[in-house]
């Protein structure tokens, strides 16, 4: 029995038809099936299954496009293996687009033509969202954001309590009664955001950033109303929900009259707000939105904070989050910071814009049904880490931290996983 | 011997001397077919280009941290170099074969225009170009065989991939022959290719440029291209 209604099929197809610019049209017509992208994707490298070749993911959306919108596909479908959009093809799309792609964009950068594969996979997710086929697991994360203001459903009381004991600890640690973690203060220079994993599981990373702000004598505040930097709507493909989440943060910057929004260490969150956000809202922002990585690098460059390079004795390596680096252009800042605080910093191979995804991107961490596959592709990252012989892996993304912690346990790497703010806070003098 | 319109049969005596009509009458059907196919091909390609241009690039309201123009320039230059693309440096023989194959294709199109215009080339040049085209056609054949024998490529491929590959390879082979021995098959295969080009995957001839432009725009704006280190 057909599960997909005609109405839902029409809604899905409308995404391939109602484009407003030439980007989608371009990439839907560009792949030449050379298959040379296979070795750029950790899914194919790990499992060696033809269906995991990036071009197969491209082909799924292209073949549906051809079937309904091209002459050959409409009249001689077997020539280009043009596919109908139906129960069978849409289920395969869910598995490929949600379960076999972290949207890391590594294949895009290395494609022989220049096909934006990650963009096409995301477009596929938008189609599935229109058809009501977003996996329930990841949708629940978005629902929590929409309903409670943060993706972990942390109550305001719980959050305020956490911040208050962190502030008390900070005063003790710094032996300074003036040390603060300000909440909801208007007219401050910076509104700082958090990944909800921080108040929930990693509160010390909030203290670390608060300590950096304290040493930099920064004018800053957190908001109790909207502090969540994440936006899983970007991953689910539900543009309406992604826009709602973006709008809330945007409104909060204006409400608190902040001059600058600093996006916490979260690759997809910073990308979703800084790069996609203005387009969701169809407007430029009147304030600056940038990442804490850039801010900390500036503090160091301007001498607003100072660090002791000799405190960190162990070997350090860096994991580059795909959304921050390959898709966000923050490439040298984290390296500059690590060179200031570590005597023994080594790069992974490959690194920077060519780095492999940790395996937890694209919402994979929120979809438990793909856990086994996710840990499998994490093997490549585990090998990269082992090869460096590092004791500490630093990454400016809480999502990556989560995946790396799991990889660490699974592959018995015996390393420490830290955020950038944490290692900087430990080196402050 | 190369073809030129002047070597085709004369129009019957008594036909009014309107130069254009005379030329059309004198034209062999296969040349007419090739010219018609070329016109349709160019028209379709222009249609694709026109559609892309009229739709325009995406409006982007984000605050750039890089330079789009530099990104686009890099996308068409350094970003395509074998040292930067895994699709090239992990597959060097395929990359070189692909490169030669594409050069052979563009060369064959250039020669088609010369042949249709009746412009003849010196014998030595024809000999060199013919030999080169046999080499590039072999590259095309190699790519065809690879597509067939590699399981992940075979699964990815559809009849359009094989047809396109064969048509272009055949086009290069008959061009090489045509340089020395005029054959009607040359015009037939050229026409088939020209008519098929805008329909199947060969239209990447147009979209390739748009895709690299888009990619350069994306990475340029975000400060990823040109590379910072
Ligand atoms: S490398 Fe690019 S053009 Fe080639 S198959 Fe992969 S996506 Fe398609
Ligand atoms: S975006 Fe990343 S995970 Fe997705 S197909 Fe490309 S390389 Fe693979």
XYZ file of C-alpha atoms and ligand atoms in Angstrom:
674
model
C 0.000 0.000 0.000
C 1.278 3.431 -0.915
C 2.221 5.489 2.115
C 3.086 8.703 0.306
C 0.066 10.685 -0.796
C -0.072 12.431 -4.180
C -0.157 15.701 -2.273
C 3.092 14.922 -0.486
C 4.770 13.850 -3.710
C 3.724 17.135 -5.303
C 5.093 19.031 -2.305
C 8.406 17.183 -2.545
C 8.695 17.814 -6.266
C 7.900 21.488 -5.826
C 11.343 21.907 -4.206
C 12.951 20.868 -7.491
C 10.766 23.203 -9.497
C 10.258 26.393 -7.552
C 13.818 27.603 -7.404
C 14.406 31.316 -7.238
C 17.948 31.383 -8.605
C 20.234 29.277 -10.763
C 22.118 27.389 -8.053
C 19.915 24.304 -7.857
C 19.421 24.151 -11.617
C 23.189 24.290 -12.093
C 24.073 21.502 -9.711
C 21.183 19.280 -10.798
C 22.614 19.270 -14.294
C 26.332 19.046 -13.657
C 27.321 15.591 -12.420
C 28.963 13.470 -15.121
C 29.025 10.209 -13.152
C 32.808 10.017 -13.240
C 32.696 8.487 -9.754
C 35.940 10.194 -8.760
C 34.343 11.579 -5.608
C 34.102 8.093 -4.068
C 37.389 8.252 -2.189
C 36.624 11.696 -0.738
C 33.746 10.369 1.375
C 34.343 8.501 4.606
C 31.135 6.500 4.150
C 32.441 4.940 0.952
C 35.987 4.640 2.278
C 34.711 2.804 5.344
C 32.063 0.540 3.881
C 33.122 0.292 0.205
C 29.467 0.131 -0.788
C 28.618 1.671 -4.148
C 25.495 3.293 -2.725
C 27.668 5.417 -0.430
C 29.587 7.070 -3.272
C 28.675 10.797 -3.076
C 27.594 10.725 -6.728
C 24.980 8.089 -5.864
C 23.436 10.564 -3.451
C 23.542 13.215 -6.160
C 22.089 10.747 -8.608
C 19.094 10.067 -6.420
C 17.934 13.645 -6.481
C 19.047 14.148 -10.095
C 17.156 11.102 -11.313
C 13.931 12.312 -9.724
C 14.506 15.758 -11.202
C 15.082 14.243 -14.643
C 11.967 12.079 -14.438
C 9.676 15.039 -13.922
C 11.452 18.016 -15.436
C 13.593 16.974 -18.411
C 12.698 15.852 -21.909
C 14.715 12.617 -21.837
C 13.613 11.729 -18.322
C 9.953 12.281 -19.115
C 9.911 10.423 -22.427
C 12.760 7.894 -22.303
C 13.341 7.428 -18.546
C 15.503 4.289 -18.856
C 18.177 6.293 -20.703
C 19.124 8.260 -17.606
C 17.612 5.846 -15.071
C 15.133 8.570 -14.217
C 13.197 7.586 -11.091
C 9.651 8.098 -9.928
C 9.238 9.708 -6.556
C 7.389 7.045 -4.620
C 7.487 5.073 -1.377
C 10.482 3.029 -2.422
C 12.647 5.864 -3.732
C 11.770 8.215 -0.884
C 12.692 5.594 1.754
C 16.051 5.147 0.055
C 16.411 8.936 0.020
C 15.879 9.047 3.787
C 18.585 6.455 4.322
C 21.063 8.140 1.975
C 20.402 11.807 2.745
C 19.890 11.525 6.492
C 21.726 8.320 7.321
C 24.685 8.330 4.968
C 25.840 11.941 4.729
C 27.116 14.351 7.350
C 26.864 17.271 4.874
C 30.574 17.773 5.465
C 31.146 19.021 1.905
C 34.465 17.230 1.496
C 33.313 15.617 -1.739
C 32.108 18.990 -3.028
C 35.540 20.535 -2.708
C 37.156 17.601 -4.534
C 34.516 16.953 -7.220
C 36.014 16.910 -10.698
C 33.310 19.241 -11.989
C 32.422 21.358 -8.973
C 29.048 19.877 -8.130
C 27.890 21.103 -4.718
C 27.051 17.629 -3.493
C 26.348 18.654 0.097
C 23.944 21.326 -1.160
C 22.096 18.731 -3.238
C 21.869 16.338 -0.282
C 20.520 19.210 1.816
C 18.017 19.961 -0.930
C 17.022 16.292 -0.781
C 16.423 16.730 2.941
C 14.283 19.793 2.208
C 12.201 17.647 -0.158
C 11.799 14.954 2.483
C 10.865 17.586 5.050
C 8.140 18.830 2.693
C 6.942 15.241 2.361
C 6.792 14.759 6.127
C 9.649 12.244 6.119
C 12.158 13.763 8.560
C 13.372 10.992 10.923
C 11.507 11.358 14.231
C 14.761 11.249 16.209
C 16.253 14.422 14.737
C 12.863 16.119 14.522
C 12.476 15.740 18.293
C 15.603 17.893 18.715
C 14.034 20.639 16.614
C 10.734 20.275 18.471
C 12.549 20.757 21.779
C 14.162 23.939 20.409
C 10.900 25.351 19.179
C 8.967 24.458 22.313
C 11.498 25.228 25.051
C 13.989 27.598 23.405
C 16.856 25.094 23.515
C 17.405 21.708 21.948
C 17.873 19.891 25.266
C 14.673 21.163 26.822
C 16.540 22.711 29.759
C 14.164 24.728 31.916
C 14.930 28.342 32.689
C 15.246 27.570 36.422
C 17.700 24.772 35.768
C 19.740 27.034 33.508
C 19.819 29.953 35.938
C 20.818 27.598 38.792
C 23.664 26.198 36.715
C 24.943 29.642 35.799
C 24.746 30.794 39.397
C 26.860 27.962 40.795
C 29.285 28.398 37.903
C 29.567 32.073 38.798
C 30.241 31.205 42.455
C 32.913 28.729 41.398
C 34.465 31.332 39.123
C 34.685 33.872 41.962
C 36.398 31.218 44.106
C 38.768 30.091 41.399
C 39.820 33.622 40.487
C 39.611 34.830 44.088
C 37.771 37.826 42.730
C 34.291 38.689 43.987
C 33.843 40.859 40.893
C 34.045 37.848 38.528
C 30.664 37.370 36.917
C 28.566 35.473 34.440
C 26.030 38.174 33.595
C 22.507 37.274 32.592
C 20.101 39.326 30.468
C 22.033 42.578 30.805
C 21.073 45.158 28.222
C 23.454 47.300 26.227
C 26.504 45.064 26.630
C 28.955 44.828 23.782
C 28.634 41.074 23.388
C 25.753 38.647 23.600
C 27.339 35.244 24.018
C 25.590 32.011 23.052
C 25.991 28.430 24.270
C 25.518 24.973 22.939
C 22.906 23.468 25.326
C 25.287 20.536 25.865
C 27.328 22.985 27.941
C 24.808 23.704 30.727
C 23.603 20.105 30.529
C 26.848 18.086 30.403
C 29.913 20.315 30.068
C 29.397 23.342 32.363
C 33.153 23.827 32.691
C 33.328 25.040 29.134
C 30.995 27.901 30.133
C 33.346 28.718 33.025
C 36.282 28.609 30.617
C 34.748 31.224 28.340
C 33.625 33.324 31.315
C 37.217 33.281 32.555
C 38.470 34.446 29.160
C 35.900 37.279 29.134
C 36.972 38.209 32.667
C 40.663 38.375 31.741
C 39.822 40.365 28.590
C 37.690 42.760 30.706
C 34.916 42.259 28.194
C 31.447 43.764 28.346
C 29.210 40.735 27.802
C 26.074 38.902 28.778
C 24.237 35.633 28.382
C 20.511 35.472 27.803
C 18.174 33.173 29.663
C 15.570 33.557 26.909
C 17.621 32.509 23.900
C 21.138 31.253 24.377
C 21.051 28.178 22.136
C 23.498 28.514 19.238
C 22.374 25.271 17.558
C 19.841 25.060 14.778
C 18.879 21.524 13.844
C 16.333 22.915 11.410
C 19.350 23.488 9.173
C 19.926 19.730 9.230
C 16.335 18.535 8.981
C 15.625 20.668 5.929
C 12.565 22.276 7.465
C 13.320 25.841 6.380
C 10.350 27.258 8.300
C 11.630 25.851 11.589
C 15.230 26.815 10.821
C 13.975 30.351 10.225
C 11.998 30.413 13.494
C 15.081 29.388 15.492
C 17.264 31.948 13.691
C 14.697 34.679 14.238
C 14.574 34.080 17.977
C 18.293 34.570 18.385
C 18.245 37.559 16.058
C 15.420 39.146 18.094
C 17.297 38.514 21.323
C 20.380 40.367 20.078
C 18.150 43.342 19.316
C 16.211 43.002 22.541
C 19.379 43.075 24.636
C 20.815 45.835 22.437
C 24.106 43.971 21.994
C 26.613 45.223 19.451
C 27.945 41.831 18.625
C 26.740 38.242 18.732
C 29.437 35.741 19.585
C 28.624 32.250 18.438
C 29.850 29.554 20.773
C 32.055 26.677 19.690
C 29.523 24.922 17.510
C 30.259 24.329 13.838
C 26.774 23.911 12.458
C 25.246 26.482 14.830
C 27.669 29.172 13.786
C 27.207 28.288 10.124
C 23.426 28.176 10.404
C 23.298 31.620 12.001
C 26.132 33.463 10.352
C 25.951 32.157 6.806
C 22.459 30.772 6.325
C 20.637 32.907 8.912
C 20.598 36.187 6.958
C 19.138 34.280 4.010
C 16.509 32.558 6.135
C 15.456 36.000 7.357
C 16.037 37.610 3.979
C 17.995 40.474 5.477
C 21.491 41.484 6.502
C 22.194 41.779 10.216
C 22.824 45.238 11.636
C 25.245 43.792 14.217
C 28.315 41.621 13.816
C 27.912 37.883 14.205
C 31.160 35.942 14.544
C 32.590 32.971 16.318
C 34.301 32.736 19.695
C 37.321 31.310 17.835
C 37.820 34.611 16.006
C 37.187 36.562 19.210
C 39.791 34.630 21.239
C 42.336 34.958 18.416
C 41.738 38.723 18.436
C 42.118 38.921 22.232
C 45.498 37.245 21.909
C 46.590 39.389 18.968
C 45.526 42.590 20.708
C 47.148 41.562 23.985
C 43.822 41.641 25.832
C 44.618 38.220 27.236
C 48.000 36.626 27.811
C 48.868 32.985 28.004
C 51.694 30.800 29.282
C 52.916 28.578 26.483
C 54.740 26.229 28.815
C 51.793 25.168 30.892
C 50.479 22.714 28.341
C 53.127 20.025 28.284
C 51.388 17.350 26.256
C 51.153 16.930 22.512
C 48.089 18.618 21.057
C 46.309 18.052 17.774
C 43.349 19.836 16.233
C 40.152 18.532 14.689
C 38.700 21.012 12.176
C 34.884 21.058 12.269
C 33.580 20.960 8.690
C 30.965 23.665 9.110
C 33.374 26.063 10.741
C 36.348 25.428 8.466
C 35.494 24.062 5.009
C 32.094 25.721 5.027
C 32.813 28.733 7.186
C 36.308 29.966 6.393
C 37.646 29.871 9.979
C 40.933 28.184 9.161
C 43.918 29.964 10.651
C 42.459 31.452 13.836
C 42.370 28.200 15.807
C 45.897 27.405 14.639
C 47.129 30.811 15.730
C 45.620 30.229 19.182
C 47.081 26.749 19.571
C 50.523 27.939 18.536
C 50.303 30.491 21.387
C 49.476 27.926 24.050
C 51.093 24.679 22.983
C 54.752 23.869 22.387
C 53.919 20.575 20.771
C 51.079 21.125 18.309
C 50.793 18.697 15.403
C 48.391 18.694 12.486
C 46.359 15.699 11.423
C 46.707 14.362 7.889
C 44.784 15.703 6.045
C 43.834 18.876 7.924
C 42.167 22.261 7.431
C 39.715 22.451 4.559
C 40.623 18.892 3.555
C 40.029 17.418 6.986
C 37.696 14.465 7.384
C 34.461 14.974 9.294
C 34.400 13.442 12.790
C 31.348 11.493 11.649
C 28.897 13.250 13.941
C 27.957 16.098 11.612
C 24.781 16.618 9.635
C 22.658 15.724 12.664
C 24.081 12.172 12.920
C 24.463 12.501 16.683
C 20.757 13.144 16.982
C 19.754 10.056 14.969
C 20.368 7.006 17.135
C 19.158 4.668 14.385
C 22.429 5.350 12.547
C 24.722 4.984 15.579
C 26.521 1.921 14.316
C 27.213 3.508 10.945
C 28.359 6.700 12.674
C 30.864 4.848 14.829
C 32.058 3.008 11.739
C 32.901 6.166 9.819
C 34.474 7.582 12.980
C 37.211 5.009 12.461
C 38.872 7.279 9.923
C 39.068 10.070 12.467
C 40.374 7.615 15.064
C 43.178 6.647 12.680
C 43.983 10.298 11.997
C 44.230 10.966 15.747
C 46.358 7.861 16.402
C 48.782 8.876 13.687
C 49.485 12.196 15.386
C 50.396 10.456 18.680
C 48.735 13.387 20.441
C 47.445 13.250 24.017
C 44.943 16.046 23.613
C 42.527 16.639 20.742
C 41.190 20.172 20.603
C 38.149 21.026 18.571
C 36.104 24.233 18.505
C 32.742 22.446 18.274
C 30.655 20.785 20.982
C 29.051 18.483 18.468
C 32.489 17.232 17.397
C 33.490 16.963 21.079
C 30.595 14.570 21.622
C 31.482 12.395 18.662
C 35.200 12.452 19.513
C 34.465 11.376 23.101
C 32.549 8.405 21.737
C 35.286 7.608 19.201
C 37.840 7.863 21.999
C 36.022 5.201 23.998
C 35.097 3.007 21.034
C 38.553 2.919 19.472
C 40.401 3.068 22.809
C 42.447 6.110 21.842
C 43.144 7.213 25.404
C 43.232 10.916 24.548
C 41.594 13.956 26.133
C 39.039 15.888 24.098
C 38.837 19.618 24.799
C 37.302 22.755 23.385
C 39.483 25.687 22.418
C 38.144 27.866 25.233
C 39.045 25.166 27.762
C 42.705 24.957 26.739
C 42.987 28.743 26.489
C 41.394 29.245 29.926
C 43.904 26.821 31.432
C 46.800 28.805 29.967
C 45.661 32.287 31.013
C 48.090 34.378 33.052
C 41.311 15.570 -49.091
C 39.072 17.768 -47.048
C 35.528 18.667 -47.966
C 34.531 22.088 -49.042
C 31.192 23.242 -50.322
C 32.750 23.980 -53.683
C 33.491 20.331 -54.431
C 29.820 19.386 -54.189
C 27.681 18.943 -57.367
C 26.783 22.005 -59.380
C 23.199 23.321 -59.445
C 21.323 22.523 -62.717
C 21.582 25.097 -65.441
C 18.742 27.562 -65.558
C 18.346 27.833 -61.781
C 17.977 31.498 -60.878
C 21.299 32.842 -59.690
C 20.489 33.728 -56.101
C 23.820 32.978 -54.433
C 22.366 31.678 -51.118
C 19.838 29.425 -52.812
C 22.526 28.087 -55.065
C 24.655 27.224 -52.079
C 21.725 25.480 -50.361
C 20.924 23.542 -53.505
C 24.525 22.537 -53.991
C 24.800 21.372 -50.424
C 24.712 17.640 -49.878
C 21.981 16.395 -47.555
C 24.488 15.273 -44.968
C 26.115 18.676 -44.812
C 22.714 20.252 -44.527
C 21.893 17.804 -41.713
C 25.107 18.677 -39.900
C 24.471 22.408 -40.215
C 20.905 21.965 -39.026
C 22.097 19.873 -36.054
C 24.741 22.456 -35.237
C 22.134 25.206 -35.286
C 19.790 23.221 -33.046
C 22.645 22.365 -30.705
C 23.806 25.965 -30.416
C 20.213 27.120 -29.990
C 19.623 24.635 -27.164
C 22.886 25.511 -25.467
C 21.988 29.184 -25.696
C 18.611 28.339 -24.198
C 20.331 26.638 -21.226
C 22.721 29.567 -20.836
C 19.863 32.063 -21.139
C 17.909 30.247 -18.453
C 20.875 30.283 -16.082
C 21.605 33.944 -16.729
C 17.984 35.065 -16.447
C 17.509 33.261 -13.131
C 20.611 34.894 -11.682
C 22.861 33.820 -8.867
C 21.502 33.356 -5.335
C 20.912 36.499 -3.307
C 23.179 36.216 -0.274
C 22.615 38.525 2.685
C 25.410 37.121 4.828
C 28.395 39.266 5.707
C 31.289 38.100 3.507
C 34.682 37.441 5.057
C 36.326 36.705 1.732
C 36.323 37.892 -1.842
C 33.874 36.299 -4.275
C 35.745 37.377 -7.395
C 39.002 35.890 -6.140
C 37.143 32.731 -5.208
C 35.660 32.434 -8.692
C 39.035 33.044 -10.317
C 40.613 30.395 -8.099
C 37.786 27.997 -8.874
C 38.712 28.105 -12.571
C 42.471 28.057 -12.006
C 44.249 26.734 -8.896
C 41.128 24.977 -7.627
C 41.181 22.762 -10.703
C 44.847 21.859 -10.482
C 45.572 18.167 -9.931
C 47.400 18.912 -6.684
C 44.240 20.418 -5.150
C 41.573 17.948 -6.186
C 41.454 14.415 -4.862
C 39.415 13.497 -7.908
C 42.602 14.295 -9.835
C 45.551 13.327 -7.646
C 44.085 10.068 -6.381
C 43.172 9.090 -9.940
C 45.991 10.508 -12.016
C 45.705 8.143 -15.035
C 41.943 8.776 -15.285
C 42.489 12.486 -14.802
C 45.055 12.644 -17.617
C 42.885 10.469 -19.864
C 39.891 12.718 -19.137
C 41.903 15.827 -19.855
C 43.168 14.498 -23.203
C 39.689 13.269 -24.055
C 38.232 16.724 -23.490
C 41.002 18.378 -25.510
C 40.236 15.907 -28.311
C 36.555 16.812 -28.141
C 37.135 20.545 -28.376
C 39.651 19.998 -31.146
C 37.131 17.897 -33.058
C 34.504 20.623 -32.733
C 37.006 23.154 -34.025
C 37.834 20.923 -36.985
C 34.121 20.407 -37.681
C 33.759 24.156 -38.128
C 36.770 24.258 -40.457
C 35.469 21.340 -42.482
C 32.012 22.886 -42.786
C 33.604 26.159 -43.850
C 35.633 24.323 -46.488
C 38.958 25.374 -45.016
C 41.676 22.889 -45.738
C 44.766 22.295 -43.589
C 48.323 21.414 -44.621
C 48.943 17.669 -44.880
C 51.464 17.570 -42.050
C 49.045 19.323 -39.677
C 46.290 16.885 -40.638
C 48.630 14.001 -39.956
C 49.567 15.261 -36.496
C 45.997 16.159 -35.537
C 44.680 12.826 -36.828
C 47.228 10.939 -34.750
C 46.444 13.023 -31.694
C 42.719 12.373 -32.104
C 43.301 8.635 -32.244
C 45.164 8.986 -28.943
C 42.357 11.041 -27.328
C 39.732 8.634 -28.659
C 41.642 5.769 -27.048
C 41.427 7.688 -23.775
C 37.657 7.879 -24.289
C 37.538 4.174 -24.898
C 39.601 3.562 -21.783
C 37.118 5.608 -19.738
C 34.299 3.574 -21.279
C 35.950 0.296 -20.303
C 36.685 1.565 -16.791
C 33.021 2.539 -16.365
C 32.058 -0.943 -17.362
C 34.457 -2.962 -15.263
C 34.544 -1.005 -11.974
C 31.555 -2.202 -9.908
C 30.846 1.130 -8.161
C 31.065 2.986 -11.480
C 28.889 0.441 -13.273
C 26.235 0.819 -10.599
C 26.377 4.593 -10.914
C 26.146 4.572 -14.697
C 23.105 4.719 -16.940
C 22.685 4.263 -20.724
C 23.123 8.012 -21.209
C 26.659 7.744 -19.780
C 27.611 4.989 -22.222
C 25.894 6.612 -25.208
C 27.529 9.969 -24.539
C 30.946 8.370 -24.129
C 30.583 6.319 -27.311
C 29.242 9.204 -29.374
C 32.082 11.519 -28.397
C 34.695 8.799 -28.934
C 33.236 7.964 -32.335
C 33.189 11.669 -33.191
C 36.926 11.902 -32.534
C 37.663 8.757 -34.543
C 35.671 9.889 -37.585
C 37.209 13.351 -37.361
C 40.644 11.730 -37.557
C 39.528 9.733 -40.597
C 37.763 12.666 -42.231
C 40.987 14.653 -42.180
C 42.385 12.162 -44.691
C 39.477 10.303 -46.300
C 36.108 12.052 -46.598
C 33.298 9.820 -45.331
C 29.581 10.411 -44.962
C 29.673 8.673 -41.579
C 31.575 11.695 -40.307
C 28.590 13.953 -40.900
C 26.137 11.394 -39.570
C 28.010 10.912 -36.306
C 28.650 14.637 -35.913
C 24.934 15.312 -36.386
C 23.927 12.610 -33.908
C 26.314 14.063 -31.336
C 25.130 17.634 -31.897
C 21.489 16.632 -31.567
C 22.097 14.541 -28.455
C 24.414 16.972 -26.693
C 21.833 19.324 -25.148
C 19.595 16.474 -23.998
C 21.772 14.133 -21.976
C 24.719 14.485 -19.677
C 26.840 16.134 -22.362
C 25.110 19.370 -21.517
C 27.616 19.585 -18.677
C 29.560 21.443 -21.378
C 27.436 24.420 -20.333
C 26.751 23.566 -16.698
C 30.379 22.851 -15.848
C 31.155 26.566 -16.091
C 28.123 27.482 -14.016
C 29.025 24.913 -11.345
C 32.593 26.144 -10.996
C 31.332 29.719 -10.858
C 28.885 28.810 -8.088
C 31.537 26.973 -6.127
C 33.988 29.857 -6.450
C 31.280 32.257 -5.302
C 30.433 30.098 -2.271
C 33.975 29.455 -1.082
C 35.171 32.933 -2.074
C 32.510 34.684 -0.022
C 33.277 32.521 2.981
C 37.012 33.095 2.755
C 37.853 29.474 1.970
C 39.119 30.083 -1.578
C 41.727 31.131 -2.525
C 43.411 29.026 0.189
C 44.765 30.931 3.159
C 47.669 28.622 3.846
S 33.224 13.753 -8.869
Fe 31.531 15.217 -9.193
S 31.001 14.937 -11.346
Fe 32.185 13.120 -10.765
S 30.633 11.643 -10.103
Fe 31.306 12.733 -8.259
S 29.772 14.387 -8.081
Fe 29.619 13.627 -10.165
S 29.099 15.685 2.136
Fe 30.617 14.435 3.266
S 29.448 12.690 4.061
Fe 28.176 13.659 2.470
S 28.650 12.543 0.616
Fe 30.046 14.261 0.673
S 31.914 13.517 1.679
Fe 30.268 12.035 2.078
